[in-house]
């Protein structure tokens, strides 16, 4: 699943927001109106890939998907995440509303320890790859 991380300018912003959440609740969550039709598939090792500043930059494993009711009695979906934020190679993503399914083959790979320095802007990364630099 891929989702815009509205209001976050950096991965640290997302981490700070979730740290504040964890002071009130036991696990990081996100509420959305629609229940994913492919929830079982997503619970079998799936992740949410967060788009920050027009690029996928980080992911979190989805550990539960719950049907809940909001304060106004509307049916909602609660996505529950692992606390680990796993940085990925930046992958450009245009703005969109809601969330989208992401095929595993289309997901950016995780950055390994020590690779963080190569987390460069997606446009520059694509140009360097096209030029054969890496």
mmCIF file with all atom_site columns, N, CA and C in Angstrom, residues 27-77:
data_model
loop_
_atom_site.group_PDB
_atom_site.id
_atom_site.type_symbol
_atom_site.label_atom_id
_atom_site.label_alt_id
_atom_site.label_comp_id
_atom_site.label_asym_id
_atom_site.label_entity_id
_atom_site.label_seq_id
_atom_site.pdbx_PDB_ins_code
_atom_site.Cartn_x
_atom_site.Cartn_y
_atom_site.Cartn_z
_atom_site.occupancy
_atom_site.B_iso_or_equiv
_atom_site.pdbx_formal_charge
_atom_site.auth_seq_id
_atom_site.auth_comp_id
_atom_site.auth_asym_id
_atom_site.auth_atom_id
_atom_site.pdbx_PDB_model_num
ATOM 1   N N  . UNK A 1 27 ? 0.192   1.399   19.819 1.00 0.00 ? 27 UNK A N  1
ATOM 2   C CA . UNK A 1 27 ? 0.859   1.125   18.544 1.00 0.00 ? 27 UNK A CA 1
ATOM 3   C C  . UNK A 1 27 ? 0.518   2.224   17.538 1.00 0.00 ? 27 UNK A C  1
ATOM 4   N N  . UNK A 1 28 ? 1.409   2.453   16.569 1.00 0.00 ? 28 UNK A N  1
ATOM 5   C CA . UNK A 1 28 ? 1.112   3.481   15.569 1.00 0.00 ? 28 UNK A CA 1
ATOM 6   C C  . UNK A 1 28 ? -0.039  3.033   14.665 1.00 0.00 ? 28 UNK A C  1
ATOM 7   N N  . UNK A 1 29 ? -0.965  3.959   14.406 1.00 0.00 ? 29 UNK A N  1
ATOM 8   C CA . UNK A 1 29 ? -2.131  3.650   13.575 1.00 0.00 ? 29 UNK A CA 1
ATOM 9   C C  . UNK A 1 29 ? -2.390  4.788   12.601 1.00 0.00 ? 29 UNK A C  1
ATOM 10  N N  . UNK A 1 30 ? -3.177  4.471   11.604 1.00 0.00 ? 30 UNK A N  1
ATOM 11  C CA . UNK A 1 30 ? -3.680  5.480   10.670 1.00 0.00 ? 30 UNK A CA 1
ATOM 12  C C  . UNK A 1 30 ? -5.118  5.108   10.353 1.00 0.00 ? 30 UNK A C  1
ATOM 13  N N  . UNK A 1 31 ? -6.008  6.085   10.377 1.00 0.00 ? 31 UNK A N  1
ATOM 14  C CA . UNK A 1 31 ? -7.412  5.844   10.071 1.00 0.00 ? 31 UNK A CA 1
ATOM 15  C C  . UNK A 1 31 ? -7.720  6.294   8.651  1.00 0.00 ? 31 UNK A C  1
ATOM 16  N N  . UNK A 1 32 ? -8.510  5.485   7.964  1.00 0.00 ? 32 UNK A N  1
ATOM 17  C CA . UNK A 1 32 ? -8.934  5.780   6.610  1.00 0.00 ? 32 UNK A CA 1
ATOM 18  C C  . UNK A 1 32 ? -10.391 5.347   6.455  1.00 0.00 ? 32 UNK A C  1
ATOM 19  N N  . UNK A 1 33 ? -11.081 5.919   5.502  1.00 0.00 ? 33 UNK A N  1
ATOM 20  C CA . UNK A 1 33 ? -12.500 5.601   5.350  1.00 0.00 ? 33 UNK A CA 1
ATOM 21  C C  . UNK A 1 33 ? -12.751 4.216   4.782  1.00 0.00 ? 33 UNK A C  1
ATOM 22  N N  . UNK A 1 34 ? -11.923 3.791   3.857  1.00 0.00 ? 34 UNK A N  1
ATOM 23  C CA . UNK A 1 34 ? -12.189 2.557   3.126  1.00 0.00 ? 34 UNK A CA 1
ATOM 24  C C  . UNK A 1 34 ? -11.391 1.376   3.681  1.00 0.00 ? 34 UNK A C  1
ATOM 25  N N  . UNK A 1 35 ? -12.070 0.248   3.820  1.00 0.00 ? 35 UNK A N  1
ATOM 26  C CA . UNK A 1 35 ? -11.423 -1.004  4.213  1.00 0.00 ? 35 UNK A CA 1
ATOM 27  C C  . UNK A 1 35 ? -10.803 -1.618  2.951  1.00 0.00 ? 35 UNK A C  1
ATOM 28  N N  . UNK A 1 36 ? -9.516  -1.963  2.993  1.00 0.00 ? 36 UNK A N  1
ATOM 29  C CA . UNK A 1 36 ? -8.894  -2.567  1.805  1.00 0.00 ? 36 UNK A CA 1
ATOM 30  C C  . UNK A 1 36 ? -9.537  -3.915  1.465  1.00 0.00 ? 36 UNK A C  1
ATOM 31  N N  . UNK A 1 37 ? -9.847  -4.117  0.208  1.00 0.00 ? 37 UNK A N  1
ATOM 32  C CA . UNK A 1 37 ? -10.412 -5.395  -0.236 1.00 0.00 ? 37 UNK A CA 1
ATOM 33  C C  . UNK A 1 37 ? -9.360  -6.506  -0.177 1.00 0.00 ? 37 UNK A C  1
ATOM 34  N N  . UNK A 1 38 ? -8.096  -6.116  -0.250 1.00 0.00 ? 38 UNK A N  1
ATOM 35  C CA . UNK A 1 38 ? -7.003  -7.092  -0.231 1.00 0.00 ? 38 UNK A CA 1
ATOM 36  C C  . UNK A 1 38 ? -6.318  -7.123  1.141  1.00 0.00 ? 38 UNK A C  1
ATOM 37  N N  . UNK A 1 39 ? -7.104  -6.955  2.202  1.00 0.00 ? 39 UNK A N  1
ATOM 38  C CA . UNK A 1 39 ? -6.558  -6.875  3.558  1.00 0.00 ? 39 UNK A CA 1
ATOM 39  C C  . UNK A 1 39 ? -5.760  -8.121  3.932  1.00 0.00 ? 39 UNK A C  1
ATOM 40  N N  . UNK A 1 40 ? -6.279  -9.307  3.624  1.00 0.00 ? 40 UNK A N  1
ATOM 41  C CA . UNK A 1 40 ? -5.558  -10.540 3.977  1.00 0.00 ? 40 UNK A CA 1
ATOM 42  C C  . UNK A 1 40 ? -4.179  -10.574 3.346  1.00 0.00 ? 40 UNK A C  1
ATOM 43  N N  . UNK A 1 41 ? -4.123  -10.191 2.093  1.00 0.00 ? 41 UNK A N  1
ATOM 44  C CA . UNK A 1 41 ? -2.853  -10.151 1.365  1.00 0.00 ? 41 UNK A CA 1
ATOM 45  C C  . UNK A 1 41 ? -1.886  -9.155  2.025  1.00 0.00 ? 41 UNK A C  1
ATOM 46  N N  . UNK A 1 42 ? -2.430  -8.019  2.434  1.00 0.00 ? 42 UNK A N  1
ATOM 47  C CA . UNK A 1 42 ? -1.595  -6.987  3.056  1.00 0.00 ? 42 UNK A CA 1
ATOM 48  C C  . UNK A 1 42 ? -1.084  -7.420  4.433  1.00 0.00 ? 42 UNK A C  1
ATOM 49  N N  . UNK A 1 43 ? -1.857  -8.235  5.125  1.00 0.00 ? 43 UNK A N  1
ATOM 50  C CA . UNK A 1 43 ? -1.430  -8.706  6.441  1.00 0.00 ? 43 UNK A CA 1
ATOM 51  C C  . UNK A 1 43 ? -0.387  -9.811  6.358  1.00 0.00 ? 43 UNK A C  1
ATOM 52  N N  . UNK A 1 44 ? -0.182  -10.359 5.173  1.00 0.00 ? 44 UNK A N  1
ATOM 53  C CA . UNK A 1 44 ? 0.793   -11.417 4.971  1.00 0.00 ? 44 UNK A CA 1
ATOM 54  C C  . UNK A 1 44 ? 2.142   -10.823 4.566  1.00 0.00 ? 44 UNK A C  1
ATOM 55  N N  . UNK A 1 45 ? 2.688   -9.962  5.452  1.00 0.00 ? 45 UNK A N  1
ATOM 56  C CA . UNK A 1 45 ? 3.996   -9.362  5.200  1.00 0.00 ? 45 UNK A CA 1
ATOM 57  C C  . UNK A 1 45 ? 3.960   -8.046  4.456  1.00 0.00 ? 45 UNK A C  1
ATOM 58  N N  . UNK A 1 46 ? 2.782   -7.469  4.268  1.00 0.00 ? 46 UNK A N  1
ATOM 59  C CA . UNK A 1 46 ? 2.654   -6.212  3.535  1.00 0.00 ? 46 UNK A CA 1
ATOM 60  C C  . UNK A 1 46 ? 3.098   -5.012  4.350  1.00 0.00 ? 46 UNK A C  1
ATOM 61  N N  . UNK A 1 47 ? 3.356   -3.921  3.653  1.00 0.00 ? 47 UNK A N  1
ATOM 62  C CA . UNK A 1 47 ? 3.800   -2.672  4.280  1.00 0.00 ? 47 UNK A CA 1
ATOM 63  C C  . UNK A 1 47 ? 3.042   -1.502  3.702  1.00 0.00 ? 47 UNK A C  1
ATOM 64  N N  . UNK A 1 48 ? 3.052   -0.409  4.444  1.00 0.00 ? 48 UNK A N  1
ATOM 65  C CA . UNK A 1 48 ? 2.607   0.868   3.911  1.00 0.00 ? 48 UNK A CA 1
ATOM 66  C C  . UNK A 1 48 ? 3.870   1.621   3.527  1.00 0.00 ? 48 UNK A C  1
ATOM 67  N N  . UNK A 1 49 ? 3.892   2.135   2.320  1.00 0.00 ? 49 UNK A N  1
ATOM 68  C CA . UNK A 1 49 ? 5.018   2.925   1.820  1.00 0.00 ? 49 UNK A CA 1
ATOM 69  C C  . UNK A 1 49 ? 4.583   4.377   1.874  1.00 0.00 ? 49 UNK A C  1
ATOM 70  N N  . UNK A 1 50 ? 5.276   5.169   2.682  1.00 0.00 ? 50 UNK A N  1
ATOM 71  C CA . UNK A 1 50 ? 4.915   6.569   2.903  1.00 0.00 ? 50 UNK A CA 1
ATOM 72  C C  . UNK A 1 50 ? 5.572   7.463   1.854  1.00 0.00 ? 50 UNK A C  1
ATOM 73  N N  . UNK A 1 51 ? 4.772   8.314   1.229  1.00 0.00 ? 51 UNK A N  1
ATOM 74  C CA . UNK A 1 51 ? 5.263   9.311   0.273  1.00 0.00 ? 51 UNK A CA 1
ATOM 75  C C  . UNK A 1 51 ? 5.485   10.611  1.034  1.00 0.00 ? 51 UNK A C  1
ATOM 76  N N  . UNK A 1 52 ? 6.727   11.068  1.041  1.00 0.00 ? 52 UNK A N  1
ATOM 77  C CA . UNK A 1 52 ? 7.109   12.316  1.699  1.00 0.00 ? 52 UNK A CA 1
ATOM 78  C C  . UNK A 1 52 ? 7.842   13.166  0.670  1.00 0.00 ? 52 UNK A C  1
ATOM 79  N N  . UNK A 1 53 ? 7.362   14.389  0.482  1.00 0.00 ? 53 UNK A N  1
ATOM 80  C CA . UNK A 1 53 ? 7.978   15.313  -0.486 1.00 0.00 ? 53 UNK A CA 1
ATOM 81  C C  . UNK A 1 53 ? 8.051   14.687  -1.884 1.00 0.00 ? 53 UNK A C  1
ATOM 82  N N  . UNK A 1 54 ? 6.917   14.134  -2.333 1.00 0.00 ? 54 UNK A N  1
ATOM 83  C CA . UNK A 1 54 ? 6.769   13.599  -3.689 1.00 0.00 ? 54 UNK A CA 1
ATOM 84  C C  . UNK A 1 54 ? 7.610   12.362  -3.993 1.00 0.00 ? 54 UNK A C  1
ATOM 85  N N  . UNK A 1 55 ? 8.002   11.617  -2.961 1.00 0.00 ? 55 UNK A N  1
ATOM 86  C CA . UNK A 1 55 ? 8.740   10.376  -3.193 1.00 0.00 ? 55 UNK A CA 1
ATOM 87  C C  . UNK A 1 55 ? 8.466   9.387   -2.063 1.00 0.00 ? 55 UNK A C  1
ATOM 88  N N  . UNK A 1 56 ? 8.394   8.109   -2.429 1.00 0.00 ? 56 UNK A N  1
ATOM 89  C CA . UNK A 1 56 ? 8.350   7.072   -1.407 1.00 0.00 ? 56 UNK A CA 1
ATOM 90  C C  . UNK A 1 56 ? 9.725   7.083   -0.757 1.00 0.00 ? 56 UNK A C  1
ATOM 91  N N  . UNK A 1 57 ? 9.758   7.186   0.575  1.00 0.00 ? 57 UNK A N  1
ATOM 92  C CA . UNK A 1 57 ? 11.038  7.278   1.280  1.00 0.00 ? 57 UNK A CA 1
ATOM 93  C C  . UNK A 1 57 ? 11.176  6.298   2.429  1.00 0.00 ? 57 UNK A C  1
ATOM 94  N N  . UNK A 1 58 ? 10.046  5.747   2.897  1.00 0.00 ? 58 UNK A N  1
ATOM 95  C CA . UNK A 1 58 ? 10.091  4.908   4.092  1.00 0.00 ? 58 UNK A CA 1
ATOM 96  C C  . UNK A 1 58 ? 8.865   3.986   4.078  1.00 0.00 ? 58 UNK A C  1
ATOM 97  N N  . UNK A 1 59 ? 9.003   2.847   4.735  1.00 0.00 ? 59 UNK A N  1
ATOM 98  C CA . UNK A 1 59 ? 7.875   1.925   4.827  1.00 0.00 ? 59 UNK A CA 1
ATOM 99  C C  . UNK A 1 59 ? 7.732   1.414   6.252  1.00 0.00 ? 59 UNK A C  1
ATOM 100 N N  . UNK A 1 60 ? 6.537   0.926   6.547  1.00 0.00 ? 60 UNK A N  1
ATOM 101 C CA . UNK A 1 60 ? 6.251   0.280   7.831  1.00 0.00 ? 60 UNK A CA 1
ATOM 102 C C  . UNK A 1 60 ? 5.435   -0.959  7.556  1.00 0.00 ? 60 UNK A C  1
ATOM 103 N N  . UNK A 1 61 ? 5.766   -2.045  8.247  1.00 0.00 ? 61 UNK A N  1
ATOM 104 C CA . UNK A 1 61 ? 5.016   -3.280  8.096  1.00 0.00 ? 61 UNK A CA 1
ATOM 105 C C  . UNK A 1 61 ? 3.622   -3.093  8.692  1.00 0.00 ? 61 UNK A C  1
ATOM 106 N N  . UNK A 1 62 ? 2.614   -3.570  7.991  1.00 0.00 ? 62 UNK A N  1
ATOM 107 C CA . UNK A 1 62 ? 1.231   -3.537  8.479  1.00 0.00 ? 62 UNK A CA 1
ATOM 108 C C  . UNK A 1 62 ? 1.030   -4.780  9.333  1.00 0.00 ? 62 UNK A C  1
ATOM 109 N N  . UNK A 1 63 ? 0.650   -4.575  10.598 1.00 0.00 ? 63 UNK A N  1
ATOM 110 C CA . UNK A 1 63 ? 0.480   -5.726  11.484 1.00 0.00 ? 63 UNK A CA 1
ATOM 111 C C  . UNK A 1 63 ? -0.981  -6.053  11.775 1.00 0.00 ? 63 UNK A C  1
ATOM 112 N N  . UNK A 1 64 ? -1.880  -5.123  11.486 1.00 0.00 ? 64 UNK A N  1
ATOM 113 C CA . UNK A 1 64 ? -3.306  -5.405  11.675 1.00 0.00 ? 64 UNK A CA 1
ATOM 114 C C  . UNK A 1 64 ? -4.134  -4.396  10.885 1.00 0.00 ? 64 UNK A C  1
ATOM 115 N N  . UNK A 1 65 ? -5.319  -4.817  10.509 1.00 0.00 ? 65 UNK A N  1
ATOM 116 C CA . UNK A 1 65 ? -6.287  -3.953  9.847  1.00 0.00 ? 65 UNK A CA 1
ATOM 117 C C  . UNK A 1 65 ? -7.609  -4.196  10.553 1.00 0.00 ? 65 UNK A C  1
ATOM 118 N N  . UNK A 1 66 ? -8.151  -3.138  11.142 1.00 0.00 ? 66 UNK A N  1
ATOM 119 C CA . UNK A 1 66 ? -9.352  -3.272  11.967 1.00 0.00 ? 66 UNK A CA 1
ATOM 120 C C  . UNK A 1 66 ? -10.490 -2.401  11.441 1.00 0.00 ? 66 UNK A C  1
ATOM 121 N N  . UNK A 1 67 ? -11.706 -2.925  11.543 1.00 0.00 ? 67 UNK A N  1
ATOM 122 C CA . UNK A 1 67 ? -12.902 -2.124  11.271 1.00 0.00 ? 67 UNK A CA 1
ATOM 123 C C  . UNK A 1 67 ? -13.259 -1.423  12.574 1.00 0.00 ? 67 UNK A C  1
ATOM 124 N N  . UNK A 1 68 ? -13.403 -0.101  12.524 1.00 0.00 ? 68 UNK A N  1
ATOM 125 C CA . UNK A 1 68 ? -13.749 0.668   13.716 1.00 0.00 ? 68 UNK A CA 1
ATOM 126 C C  . UNK A 1 68 ? -14.867 1.639   13.366 1.00 0.00 ? 68 UNK A C  1
ATOM 127 N N  . UNK A 1 69 ? -15.380 2.299   14.375 1.00 0.00 ? 69 UNK A N  1
ATOM 128 C CA . UNK A 1 69 ? -16.385 3.344   14.193 1.00 0.00 ? 69 UNK A CA 1
ATOM 129 C C  . UNK A 1 69 ? -15.822 4.622   14.793 1.00 0.00 ? 69 UNK A C  1
ATOM 130 N N  . UNK A 1 70 ? -15.912 5.727   14.043 1.00 0.00 ? 70 UNK A N  1
ATOM 131 C CA . UNK A 1 70 ? -15.391 6.993   14.570 1.00 0.00 ? 70 UNK A CA 1
ATOM 132 C C  . UNK A 1 70 ? -16.383 7.617   15.554 1.00 0.00 ? 70 UNK A C  1
ATOM 133 N N  . UNK A 1 71 ? -16.021 8.776   16.092 1.00 0.00 ? 71 UNK A N  1
ATOM 134 C CA . UNK A 1 71 ? -16.834 9.452   17.102 1.00 0.00 ? 71 UNK A CA 1
ATOM 135 C C  . UNK A 1 71 ? -18.229 9.808   16.599 1.00 0.00 ? 71 UNK A C  1
ATOM 136 N N  . UNK A 1 72 ? -18.366 9.943   15.286 1.00 0.00 ? 72 UNK A N  1
ATOM 137 C CA . UNK A 1 72 ? -19.654 10.319  14.703 1.00 0.00 ? 72 UNK A CA 1
ATOM 138 C C  . UNK A 1 72 ? -20.444 9.108   14.207 1.00 0.00 ? 72 UNK A C  1
ATOM 139 N N  . UNK A 1 73 ? -19.955 7.915   14.521 1.00 0.00 ? 73 UNK A N  1
ATOM 140 C CA . UNK A 1 73 ? -20.672 6.696   14.160 1.00 0.00 ? 73 UNK A CA 1
ATOM 141 C C  . UNK A 1 73 ? -20.410 6.176   12.762 1.00 0.00 ? 73 UNK A C  1
ATOM 142 N N  . UNK A 1 74 ? -19.439 6.746   12.059 1.00 0.00 ? 74 UNK A N  1
ATOM 143 C CA . UNK A 1 74 ? -19.105 6.299   10.698 1.00 0.00 ? 74 UNK A CA 1
ATOM 144 C C  . UNK A 1 74 ? -18.145 5.114   10.744 1.00 0.00 ? 74 UNK A C  1
ATOM 145 N N  . UNK A 1 75 ? -18.346 4.181   9.823  1.00 0.00 ? 75 UNK A N  1
ATOM 146 C CA . UNK A 1 75 ? -17.441 3.037   9.695  1.00 0.00 ? 75 UNK A CA 1
ATOM 147 C C  . UNK A 1 75 ? -16.104 3.525   9.145  1.00 0.00 ? 75 UNK A C  1
ATOM 148 N N  . UNK A 1 76 ? -15.030 3.064   9.751  1.00 0.00 ? 76 UNK A N  1
ATOM 149 C CA . UNK A 1 76 ? -13.679 3.457   9.354  1.00 0.00 ? 76 UNK A CA 1
ATOM 150 C C  . UNK A 1 76 ? -12.787 2.213   9.359  1.00 0.00 ? 76 UNK A C  1
ATOM 151 N N  . UNK A 1 77 ? -11.610 2.385   8.824  1.00 0.00 ? 77 UNK A N  1
ATOM 152 C CA . UNK A 1 77 ? -10.592 1.349   8.846  1.00 0.00 ? 77 UNK A CA 1
ATOM 153 C C  . UNK A 1 77 ? -9.407  1.875   9.646  1.00 0.00 ? 77 UNK A C  1
#
